[in-house]
CSV table of C-alpha atoms in Angstrom, one decimal:
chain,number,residue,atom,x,y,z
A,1,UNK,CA,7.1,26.7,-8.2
A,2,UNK,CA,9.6,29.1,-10.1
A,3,UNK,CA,10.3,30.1,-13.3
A,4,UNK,CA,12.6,28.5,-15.8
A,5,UNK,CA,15.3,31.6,-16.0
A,6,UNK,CA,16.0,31.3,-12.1
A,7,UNK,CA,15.9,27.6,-11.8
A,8,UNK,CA,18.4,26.3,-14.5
A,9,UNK,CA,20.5,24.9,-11.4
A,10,UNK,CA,17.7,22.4,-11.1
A,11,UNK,CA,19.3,21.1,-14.6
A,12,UNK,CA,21.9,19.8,-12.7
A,13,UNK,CA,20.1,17.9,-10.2
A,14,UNK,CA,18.4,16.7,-13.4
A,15,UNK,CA,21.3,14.9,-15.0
A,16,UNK,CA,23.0,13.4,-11.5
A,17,UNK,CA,19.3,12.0,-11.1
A,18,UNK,CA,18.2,11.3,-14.5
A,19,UNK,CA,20.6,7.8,-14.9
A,20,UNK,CA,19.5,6.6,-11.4
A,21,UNK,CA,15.6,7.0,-10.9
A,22,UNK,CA,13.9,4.1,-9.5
A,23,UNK,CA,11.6,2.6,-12.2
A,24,UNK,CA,8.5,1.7,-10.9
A,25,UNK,CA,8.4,-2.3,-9.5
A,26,UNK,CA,5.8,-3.1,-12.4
A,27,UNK,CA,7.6,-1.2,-15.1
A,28,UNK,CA,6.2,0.1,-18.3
A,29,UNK,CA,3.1,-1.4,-19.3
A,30,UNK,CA,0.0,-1.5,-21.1
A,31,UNK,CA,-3.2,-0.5,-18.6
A,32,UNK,CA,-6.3,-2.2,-19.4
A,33,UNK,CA,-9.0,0.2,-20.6
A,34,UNK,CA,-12.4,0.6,-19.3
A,35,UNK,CA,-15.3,0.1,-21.4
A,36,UNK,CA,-17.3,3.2,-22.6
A,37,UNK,CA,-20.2,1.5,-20.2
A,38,UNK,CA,-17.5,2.0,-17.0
A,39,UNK,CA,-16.3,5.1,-18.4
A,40,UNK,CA,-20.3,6.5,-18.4
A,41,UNK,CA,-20.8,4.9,-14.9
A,42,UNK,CA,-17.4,7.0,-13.6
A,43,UNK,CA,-18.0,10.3,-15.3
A,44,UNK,CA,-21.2,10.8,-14.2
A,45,UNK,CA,-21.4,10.2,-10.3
A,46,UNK,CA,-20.5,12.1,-8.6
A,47,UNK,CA,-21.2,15.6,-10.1
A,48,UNK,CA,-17.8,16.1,-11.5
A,49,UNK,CA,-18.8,19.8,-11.2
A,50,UNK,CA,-19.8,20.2,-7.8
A,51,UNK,CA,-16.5,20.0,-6.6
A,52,UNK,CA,-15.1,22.1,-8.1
A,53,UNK,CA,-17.3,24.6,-8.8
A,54,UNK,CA,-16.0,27.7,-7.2
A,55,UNK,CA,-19.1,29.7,-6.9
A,56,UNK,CA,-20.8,26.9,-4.9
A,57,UNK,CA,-20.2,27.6,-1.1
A,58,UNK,CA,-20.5,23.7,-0.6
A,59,UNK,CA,-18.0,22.5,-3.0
A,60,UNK,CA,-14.6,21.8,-2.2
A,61,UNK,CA,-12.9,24.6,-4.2
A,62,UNK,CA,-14.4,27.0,-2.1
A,63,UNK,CA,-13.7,25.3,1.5
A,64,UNK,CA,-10.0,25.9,0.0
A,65,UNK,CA,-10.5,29.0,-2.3
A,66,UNK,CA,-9.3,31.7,0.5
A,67,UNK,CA,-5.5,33.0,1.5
A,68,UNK,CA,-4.1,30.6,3.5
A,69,UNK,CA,-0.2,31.2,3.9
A,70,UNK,CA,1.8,28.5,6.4
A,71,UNK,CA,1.3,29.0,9.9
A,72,UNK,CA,-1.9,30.9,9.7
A,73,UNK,CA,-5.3,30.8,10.8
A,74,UNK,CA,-6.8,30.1,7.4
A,75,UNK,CA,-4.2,27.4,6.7
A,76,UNK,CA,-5.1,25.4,9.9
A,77,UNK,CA,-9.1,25.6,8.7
A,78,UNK,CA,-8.1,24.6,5.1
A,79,UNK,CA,-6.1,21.5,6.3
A,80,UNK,CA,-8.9,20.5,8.6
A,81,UNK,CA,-11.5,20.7,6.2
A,82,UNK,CA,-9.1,18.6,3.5
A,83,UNK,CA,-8.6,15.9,7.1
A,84,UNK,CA,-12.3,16.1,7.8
A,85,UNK,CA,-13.5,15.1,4.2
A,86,UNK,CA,-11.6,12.0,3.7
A,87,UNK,CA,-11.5,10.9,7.2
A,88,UNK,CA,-15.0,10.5,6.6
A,89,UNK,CA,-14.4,8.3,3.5
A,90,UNK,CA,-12.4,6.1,6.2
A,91,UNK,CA,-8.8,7.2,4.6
A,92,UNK,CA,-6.0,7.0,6.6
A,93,UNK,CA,-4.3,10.2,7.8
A,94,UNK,CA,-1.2,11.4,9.1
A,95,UNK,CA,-0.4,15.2,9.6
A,96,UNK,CA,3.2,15.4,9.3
A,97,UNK,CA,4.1,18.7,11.2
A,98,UNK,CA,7.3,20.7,12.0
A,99,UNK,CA,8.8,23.7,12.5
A,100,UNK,CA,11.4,25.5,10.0
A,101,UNK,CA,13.4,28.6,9.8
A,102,UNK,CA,12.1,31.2,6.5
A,103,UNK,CA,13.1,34.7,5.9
A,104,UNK,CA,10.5,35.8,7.7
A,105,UNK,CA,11.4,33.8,11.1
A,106,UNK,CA,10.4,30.3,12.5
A,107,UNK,CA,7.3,28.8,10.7
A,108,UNK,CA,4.7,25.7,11.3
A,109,UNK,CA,4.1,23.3,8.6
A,110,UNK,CA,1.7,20.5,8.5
A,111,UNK,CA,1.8,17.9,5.4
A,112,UNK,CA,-1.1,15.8,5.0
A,113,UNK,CA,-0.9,12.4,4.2
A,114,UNK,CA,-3.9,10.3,3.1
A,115,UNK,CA,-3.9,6.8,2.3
A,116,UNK,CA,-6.7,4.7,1.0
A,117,UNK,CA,-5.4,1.3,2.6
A,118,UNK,CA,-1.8,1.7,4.8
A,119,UNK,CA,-1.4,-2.2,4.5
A,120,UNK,CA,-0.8,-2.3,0.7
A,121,UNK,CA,2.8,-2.4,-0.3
A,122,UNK,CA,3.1,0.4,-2.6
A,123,UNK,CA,1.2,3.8,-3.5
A,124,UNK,CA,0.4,5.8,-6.5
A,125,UNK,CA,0.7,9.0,-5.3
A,126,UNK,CA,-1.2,12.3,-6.3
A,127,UNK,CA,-0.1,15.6,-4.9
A,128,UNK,CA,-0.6,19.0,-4.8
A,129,UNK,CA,0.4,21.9,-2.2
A,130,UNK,CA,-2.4,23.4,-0.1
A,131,UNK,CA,-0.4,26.9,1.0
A,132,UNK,CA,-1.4,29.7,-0.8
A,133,UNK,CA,1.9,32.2,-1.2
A,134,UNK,CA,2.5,34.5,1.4
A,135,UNK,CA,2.4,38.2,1.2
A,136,UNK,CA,3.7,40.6,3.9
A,137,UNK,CA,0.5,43.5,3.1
A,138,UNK,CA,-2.4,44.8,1.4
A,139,UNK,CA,-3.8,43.9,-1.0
A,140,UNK,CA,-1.5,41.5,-2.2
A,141,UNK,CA,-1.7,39.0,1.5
A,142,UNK,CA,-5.6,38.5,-0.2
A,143,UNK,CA,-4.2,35.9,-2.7
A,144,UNK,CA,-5.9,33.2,-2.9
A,145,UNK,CA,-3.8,31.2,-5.3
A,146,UNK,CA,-6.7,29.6,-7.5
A,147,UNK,CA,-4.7,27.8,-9.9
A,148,UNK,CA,-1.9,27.7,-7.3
A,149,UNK,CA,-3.0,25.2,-5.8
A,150,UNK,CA,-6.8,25.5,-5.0
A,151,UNK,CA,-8.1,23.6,-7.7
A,152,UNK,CA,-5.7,20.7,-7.6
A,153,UNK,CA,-6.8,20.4,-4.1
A,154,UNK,CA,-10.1,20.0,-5.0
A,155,UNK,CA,-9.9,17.7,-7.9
A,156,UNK,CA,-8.0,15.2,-5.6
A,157,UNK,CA,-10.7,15.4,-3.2
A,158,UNK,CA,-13.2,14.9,-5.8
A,159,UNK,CA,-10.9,11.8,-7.4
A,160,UNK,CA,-11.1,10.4,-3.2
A,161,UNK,CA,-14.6,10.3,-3.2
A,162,UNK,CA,-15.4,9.5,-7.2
A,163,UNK,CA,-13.2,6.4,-6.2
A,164,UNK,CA,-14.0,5.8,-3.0
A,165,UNK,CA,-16.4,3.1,-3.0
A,166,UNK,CA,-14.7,1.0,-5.7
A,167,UNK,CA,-11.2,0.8,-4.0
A,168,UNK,CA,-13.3,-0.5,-1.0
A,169,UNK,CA,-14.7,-3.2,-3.1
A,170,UNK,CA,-11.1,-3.9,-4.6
A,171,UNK,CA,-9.9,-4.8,-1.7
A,172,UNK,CA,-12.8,-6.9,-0.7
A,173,UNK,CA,-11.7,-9.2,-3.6
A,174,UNK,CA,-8.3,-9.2,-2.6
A,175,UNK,CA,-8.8,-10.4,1.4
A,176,UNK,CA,-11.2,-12.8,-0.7
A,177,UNK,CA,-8.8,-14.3,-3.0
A,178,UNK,CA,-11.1,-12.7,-6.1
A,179,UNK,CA,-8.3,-10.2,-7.4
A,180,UNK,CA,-6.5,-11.8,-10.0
A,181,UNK,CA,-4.6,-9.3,-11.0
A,182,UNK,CA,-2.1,-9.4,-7.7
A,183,UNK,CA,0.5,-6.8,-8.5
A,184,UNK,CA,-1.8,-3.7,-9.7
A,185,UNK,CA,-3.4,-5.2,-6.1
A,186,UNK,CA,-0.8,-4.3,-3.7
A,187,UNK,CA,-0.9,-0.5,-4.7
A,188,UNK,CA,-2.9,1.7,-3.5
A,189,UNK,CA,-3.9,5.1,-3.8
A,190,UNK,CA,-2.5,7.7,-1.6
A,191,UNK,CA,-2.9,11.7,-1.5
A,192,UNK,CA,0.0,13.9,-0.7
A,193,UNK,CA,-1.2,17.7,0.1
A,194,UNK,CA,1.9,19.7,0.8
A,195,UNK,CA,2.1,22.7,2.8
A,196,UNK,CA,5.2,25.5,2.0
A,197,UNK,CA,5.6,25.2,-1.3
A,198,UNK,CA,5.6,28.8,-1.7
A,199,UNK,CA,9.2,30.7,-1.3
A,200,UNK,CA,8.3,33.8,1.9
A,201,UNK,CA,10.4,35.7,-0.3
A,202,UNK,CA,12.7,34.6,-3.4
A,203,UNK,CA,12.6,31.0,-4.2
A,204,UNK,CA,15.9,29.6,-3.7
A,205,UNK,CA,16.6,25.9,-2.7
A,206,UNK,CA,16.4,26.8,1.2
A,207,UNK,CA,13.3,29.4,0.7
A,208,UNK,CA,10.7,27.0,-1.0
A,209,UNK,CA,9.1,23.5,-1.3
A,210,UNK,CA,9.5,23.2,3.0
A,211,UNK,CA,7.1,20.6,3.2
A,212,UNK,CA,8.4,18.3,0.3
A,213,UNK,CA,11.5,19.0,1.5
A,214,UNK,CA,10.9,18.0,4.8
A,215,UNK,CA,8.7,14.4,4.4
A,216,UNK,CA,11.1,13.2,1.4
A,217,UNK,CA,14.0,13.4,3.8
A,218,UNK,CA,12.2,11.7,6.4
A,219,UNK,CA,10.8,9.0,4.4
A,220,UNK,CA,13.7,8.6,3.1
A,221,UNK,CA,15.1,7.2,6.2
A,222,UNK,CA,11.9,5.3,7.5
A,223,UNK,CA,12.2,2.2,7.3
A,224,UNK,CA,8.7,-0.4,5.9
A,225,UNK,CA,7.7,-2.5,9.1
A,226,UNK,CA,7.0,-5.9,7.4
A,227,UNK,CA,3.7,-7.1,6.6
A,228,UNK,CA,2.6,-10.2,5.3
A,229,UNK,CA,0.7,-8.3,2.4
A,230,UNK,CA,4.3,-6.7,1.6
A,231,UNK,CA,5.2,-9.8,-1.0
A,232,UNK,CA,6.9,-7.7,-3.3
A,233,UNK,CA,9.2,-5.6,-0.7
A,234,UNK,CA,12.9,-6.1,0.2
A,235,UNK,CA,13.5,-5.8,4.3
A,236,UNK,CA,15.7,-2.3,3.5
A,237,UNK,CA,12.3,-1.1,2.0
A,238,UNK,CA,11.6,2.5,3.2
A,239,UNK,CA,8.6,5.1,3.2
A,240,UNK,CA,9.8,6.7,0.1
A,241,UNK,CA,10.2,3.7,-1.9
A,242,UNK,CA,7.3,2.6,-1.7
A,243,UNK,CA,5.5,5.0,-4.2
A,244,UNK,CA,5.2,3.5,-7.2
A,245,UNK,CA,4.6,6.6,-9.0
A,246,UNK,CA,4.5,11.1,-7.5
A,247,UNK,CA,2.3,12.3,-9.9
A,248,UNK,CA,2.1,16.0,-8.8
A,249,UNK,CA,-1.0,18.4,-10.2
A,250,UNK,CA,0.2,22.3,-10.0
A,251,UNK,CA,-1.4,25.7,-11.7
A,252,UNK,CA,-4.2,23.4,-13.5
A,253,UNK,CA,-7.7,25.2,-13.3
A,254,UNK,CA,-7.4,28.0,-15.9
A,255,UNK,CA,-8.6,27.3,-19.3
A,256,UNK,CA,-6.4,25.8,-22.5
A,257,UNK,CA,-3.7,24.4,-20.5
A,258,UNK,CA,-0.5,22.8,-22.2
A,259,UNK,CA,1.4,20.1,-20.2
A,260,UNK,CA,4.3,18.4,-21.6
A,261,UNK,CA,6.4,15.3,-20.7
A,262,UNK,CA,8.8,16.2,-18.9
A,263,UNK,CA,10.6,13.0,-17.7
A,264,UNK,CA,11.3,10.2,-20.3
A,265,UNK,CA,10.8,7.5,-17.9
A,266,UNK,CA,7.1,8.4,-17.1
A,267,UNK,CA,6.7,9.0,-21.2
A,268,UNK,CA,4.4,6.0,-21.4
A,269,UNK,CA,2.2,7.0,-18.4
A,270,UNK,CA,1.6,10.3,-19.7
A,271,UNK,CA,0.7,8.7,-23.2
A,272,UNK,CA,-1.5,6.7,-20.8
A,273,UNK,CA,-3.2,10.0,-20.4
A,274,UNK,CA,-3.1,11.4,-23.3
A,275,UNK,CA,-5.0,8.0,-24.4
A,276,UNK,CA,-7.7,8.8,-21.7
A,277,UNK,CA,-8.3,12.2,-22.4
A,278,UNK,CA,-8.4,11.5,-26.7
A,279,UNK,CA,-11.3,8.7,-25.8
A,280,UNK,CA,-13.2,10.5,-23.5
A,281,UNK,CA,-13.1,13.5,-25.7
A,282,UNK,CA,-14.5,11.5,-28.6
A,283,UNK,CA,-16.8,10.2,-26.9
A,284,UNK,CA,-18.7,13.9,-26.2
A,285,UNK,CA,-17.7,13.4,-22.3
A,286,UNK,CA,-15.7,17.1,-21.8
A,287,UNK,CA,-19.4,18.4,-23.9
A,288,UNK,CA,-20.6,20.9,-21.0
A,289,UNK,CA,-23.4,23.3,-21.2
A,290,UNK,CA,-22.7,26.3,-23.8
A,291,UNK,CA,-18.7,25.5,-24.3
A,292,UNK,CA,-18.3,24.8,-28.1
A,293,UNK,CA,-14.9,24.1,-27.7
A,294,UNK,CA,-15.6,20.8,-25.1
A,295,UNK,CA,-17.6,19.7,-28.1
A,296,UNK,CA,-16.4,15.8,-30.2
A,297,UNK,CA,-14.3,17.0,-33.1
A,298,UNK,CA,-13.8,20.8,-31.6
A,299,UNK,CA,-11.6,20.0,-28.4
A,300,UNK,CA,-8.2,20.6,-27.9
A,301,UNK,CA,-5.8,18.6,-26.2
A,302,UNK,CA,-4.3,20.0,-23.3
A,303,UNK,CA,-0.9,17.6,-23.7
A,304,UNK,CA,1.8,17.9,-26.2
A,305,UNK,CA,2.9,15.5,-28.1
A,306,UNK,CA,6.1,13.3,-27.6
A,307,UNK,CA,9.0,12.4,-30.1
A,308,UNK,CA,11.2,10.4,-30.4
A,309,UNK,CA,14.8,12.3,-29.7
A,310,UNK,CA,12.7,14.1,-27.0
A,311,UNK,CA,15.0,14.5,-23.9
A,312,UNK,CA,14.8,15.0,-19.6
A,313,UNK,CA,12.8,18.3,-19.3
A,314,UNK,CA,12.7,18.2,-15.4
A,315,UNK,CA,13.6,22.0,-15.0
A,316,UNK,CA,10.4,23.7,-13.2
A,317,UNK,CA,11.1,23.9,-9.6
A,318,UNK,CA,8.3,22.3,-7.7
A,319,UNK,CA,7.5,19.8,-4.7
A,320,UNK,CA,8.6,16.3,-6.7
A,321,UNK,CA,11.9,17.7,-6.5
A,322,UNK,CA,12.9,16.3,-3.6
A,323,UNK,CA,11.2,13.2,-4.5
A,324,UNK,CA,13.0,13.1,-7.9
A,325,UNK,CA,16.7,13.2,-6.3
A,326,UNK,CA,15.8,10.0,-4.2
A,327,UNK,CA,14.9,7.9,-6.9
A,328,UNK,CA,10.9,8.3,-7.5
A,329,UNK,CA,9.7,8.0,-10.6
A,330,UNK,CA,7.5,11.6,-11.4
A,331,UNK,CA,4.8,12.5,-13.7
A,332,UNK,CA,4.4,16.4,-13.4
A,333,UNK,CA,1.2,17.7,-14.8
A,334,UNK,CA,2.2,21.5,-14.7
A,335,UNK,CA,1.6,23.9,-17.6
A,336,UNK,CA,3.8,25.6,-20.2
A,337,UNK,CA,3.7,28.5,-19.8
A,338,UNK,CA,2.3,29.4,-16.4
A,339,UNK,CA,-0.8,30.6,-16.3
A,340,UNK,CA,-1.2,34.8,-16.4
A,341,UNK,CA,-2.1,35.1,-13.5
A,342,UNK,CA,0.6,33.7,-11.8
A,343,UNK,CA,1.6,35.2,-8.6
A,344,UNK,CA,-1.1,37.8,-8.8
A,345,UNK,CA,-4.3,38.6,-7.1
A,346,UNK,CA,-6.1,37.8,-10.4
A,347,UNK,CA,-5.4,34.2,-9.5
A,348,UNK,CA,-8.5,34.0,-7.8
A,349,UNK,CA,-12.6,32.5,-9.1
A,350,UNK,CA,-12.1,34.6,-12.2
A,351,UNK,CA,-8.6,32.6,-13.4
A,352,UNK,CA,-10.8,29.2,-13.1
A,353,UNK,CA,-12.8,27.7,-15.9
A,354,UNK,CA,-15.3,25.4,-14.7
A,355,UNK,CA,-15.5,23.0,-17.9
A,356,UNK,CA,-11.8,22.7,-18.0
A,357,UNK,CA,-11.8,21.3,-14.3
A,358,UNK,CA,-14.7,19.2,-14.6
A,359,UNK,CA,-12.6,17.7,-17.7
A,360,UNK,CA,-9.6,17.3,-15.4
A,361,UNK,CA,-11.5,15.7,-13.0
A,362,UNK,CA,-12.9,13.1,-15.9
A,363,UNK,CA,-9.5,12.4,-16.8
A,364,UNK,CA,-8.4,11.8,-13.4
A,365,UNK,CA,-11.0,9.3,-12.7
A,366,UNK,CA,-10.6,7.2,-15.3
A,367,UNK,CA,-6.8,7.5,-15.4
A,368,UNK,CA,-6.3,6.0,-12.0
A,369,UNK,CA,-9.0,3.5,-12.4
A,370,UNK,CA,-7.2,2.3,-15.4
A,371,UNK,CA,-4.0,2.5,-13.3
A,372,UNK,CA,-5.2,0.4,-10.4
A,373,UNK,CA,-7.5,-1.9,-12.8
A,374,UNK,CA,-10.6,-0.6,-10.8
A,375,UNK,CA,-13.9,-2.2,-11.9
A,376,UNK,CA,-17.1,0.1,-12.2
A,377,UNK,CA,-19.2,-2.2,-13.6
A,378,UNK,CA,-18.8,-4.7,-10.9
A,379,UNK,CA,-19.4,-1.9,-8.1
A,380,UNK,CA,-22.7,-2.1,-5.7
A,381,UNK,CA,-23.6,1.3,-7.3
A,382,UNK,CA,-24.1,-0.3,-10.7
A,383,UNK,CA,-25.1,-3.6,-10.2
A,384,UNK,CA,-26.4,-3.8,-6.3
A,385,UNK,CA,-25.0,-7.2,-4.3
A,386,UNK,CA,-21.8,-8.0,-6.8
A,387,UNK,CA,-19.3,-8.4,-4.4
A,388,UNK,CA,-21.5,-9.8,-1.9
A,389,UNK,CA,-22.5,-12.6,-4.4
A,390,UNK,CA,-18.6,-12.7,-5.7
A,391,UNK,CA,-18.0,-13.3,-2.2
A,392,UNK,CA,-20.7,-16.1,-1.4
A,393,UNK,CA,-19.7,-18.3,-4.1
A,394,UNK,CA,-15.9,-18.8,-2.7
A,395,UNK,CA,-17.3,-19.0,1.1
């Protein structure tokens, strides 16, 4: 992403797109709220630390936590490790690869694409880019790009496999007839993980976002084969309407973050949040070890708060950019302002502070279970044979 002073010509895009984005096909409305019980049950397993935890040589953040420019060696072993994990959650994949011209010649990309259940009409889709920025030389091609976009990267692993088992079960109820709630049903969950988001030089709309770039054009002209699942879509329907919602994570990791709303017509899902992260936070659940200032009645939010002549604020240049001029409707959880370490080799373990992920991942969790009206206290994990029971009295 770019800074506001050299991307006020993304104000423009803003106001030729800001009259015509698609709302989502369920509109505004109200999510239905998980008890504190199904909150406990979510916050707790798994580890919402381990994940993340940068110093762990198991955890996620540290499979991804090395420089890993487009086209390199490094890059290619950070997308396989992000395929490997949820291919073995049983997610769907598809590596969307090609080759573009940079300033610095001809470079591969490879998108990855992972969707929980390919046969569900429309997607809520999380995204984050994997490339760490390129650097010509020493020391500088050592940036690692914590913030930008390690830690992202890891919190939507960790939200793939904290949710894992109970969007299995969801859709054991819906093949069963159990789901009574059939539109939230026919959207799934799917994980966007961008490569070339990073300009090779300066960021300009030709040097930067190559991989968004790239997959919202061609979505944007691949056409939905029908399904009988597909209730809800029209026989034009293509890839890139389909998503319900982009919610792109970017430079989230360091501590004390501030994220506005930047796009009126997502307002209400970002008060969504905003509702999550004030009842957790009473509730003692961002409390972590030492850190006072996780503590009920100390924390701070890390959103700003909306009024009413509050206008379109879609100026940071970043991978929903693309998405944005086609009509998708865009929640961007970037702060204001960047991060300090920005673009520099301090970006790295150091920038990261472990109880402000672990609360991101919290929020995350229960914000998309609330979102997709997941049900944690139905799960086998809580309460052994449910579904199999739910199942045996309809059979």
């Amino acid at each position: 992403m770019h800074s506001l002073s050299c991307l006020l010509w993304l104000l423009g895009i803003l106001f030729s797109t800001s009259l015509s984005l698609q709302h989502s096909i369920l509109g505004e409305r109200t999510l239905n709220e998980l008890s504190m019980e199904e909150i406990s049950t979510l916050i707790s397993s798994p580890d919402p630390v381990k994940n993340v935890d940068p110093f762990s040589p198991s955890s996620h953040l540290s499979k991804i936590l090395i420089p890993r420019p487009p086209d390199t060696d490094n890059n290619t072993m950070v997308r396989n490790y992000i395929v490997s994990t949820l291919k073995a959650l049983k997610w769907q994949i598809e590596e969307d690869e090609f080759i573009d011209q940079t300033p610095v010649g001809p470079r591969r990309f490879v998108n990855i694409i992972a969707t929980k259940d390919p046969t569900a009409s429309r997607q809520v889709t999380l995204a984050a880019h994997y490339d760490s920025k390129y650097f010509p030389s020493y020391p500088l091609n050592q940036f690692v790009g914590a913030t930008d976009s390690a830690a992202p990267c890891a919190m939507m692993l960790d939200l793939a496999e904290a949710l894992n088992l109970l969007l299995d079960e969801r859709k054991q109820r819906l093949e069963a007839g159990l789901e009574e709630d059939d539109d939230v049903s026919e959207t799934t969950l799917q994980l966007i993980f961008f490569d070339g988001e990073e300009a090779f030089e300066n960021w300009t709309d030709i040097d930067s976002i190559y991989g968004a770039r790239h997959l919202a054009e061609k979505w944007a002209k691949t056409y939905v084969q029908p399904h009988t699942k597909r209730r809800l879509m029209n026989a034009q329907a293509t890839e890139i309407s389909t998503i319900e919602h982009l919610i792109l994570l970017d430079l989230l990791g360091a501590p004390d973050p501030s994220i506005r709303s930047y796009f009126l017509e997502t307002g209400w899902l970002f008060d969504a949040m905003v509702s999550v992260e004030k009842r957790l936070g009473q509730s003692s659940a961002f409390a972590y070890g030492d850190e006072k200032s996780m503590t009920a009645g100390k924390w701070r939010s890390y959103f700003r708060s909306r009024y009413a002549n509050d206008v379109n604020l879609g100026y940071v240049g970043d991978d929903h950019v693309p998405f944005l001029r086609r009509g998708v409707s865009v929640l961007h959880l970037i702060p204001e302002p960047f991060p300090r370490v920005w673009h520099k080799l301090s970006d790295d373990a150091s920038a990261l502070d472990i109880p402000t992920m672990r609360r991101w991942n919290l929020i995350l969790r229960i914000f998309i279970s609330e979102y997709l009206n997941l049900r944690p206290s139905r799960s086998k994990r809580n309460v052994g044979t449910y579904v199999k029971s739910e199942l045996e009295l309809v059979s």
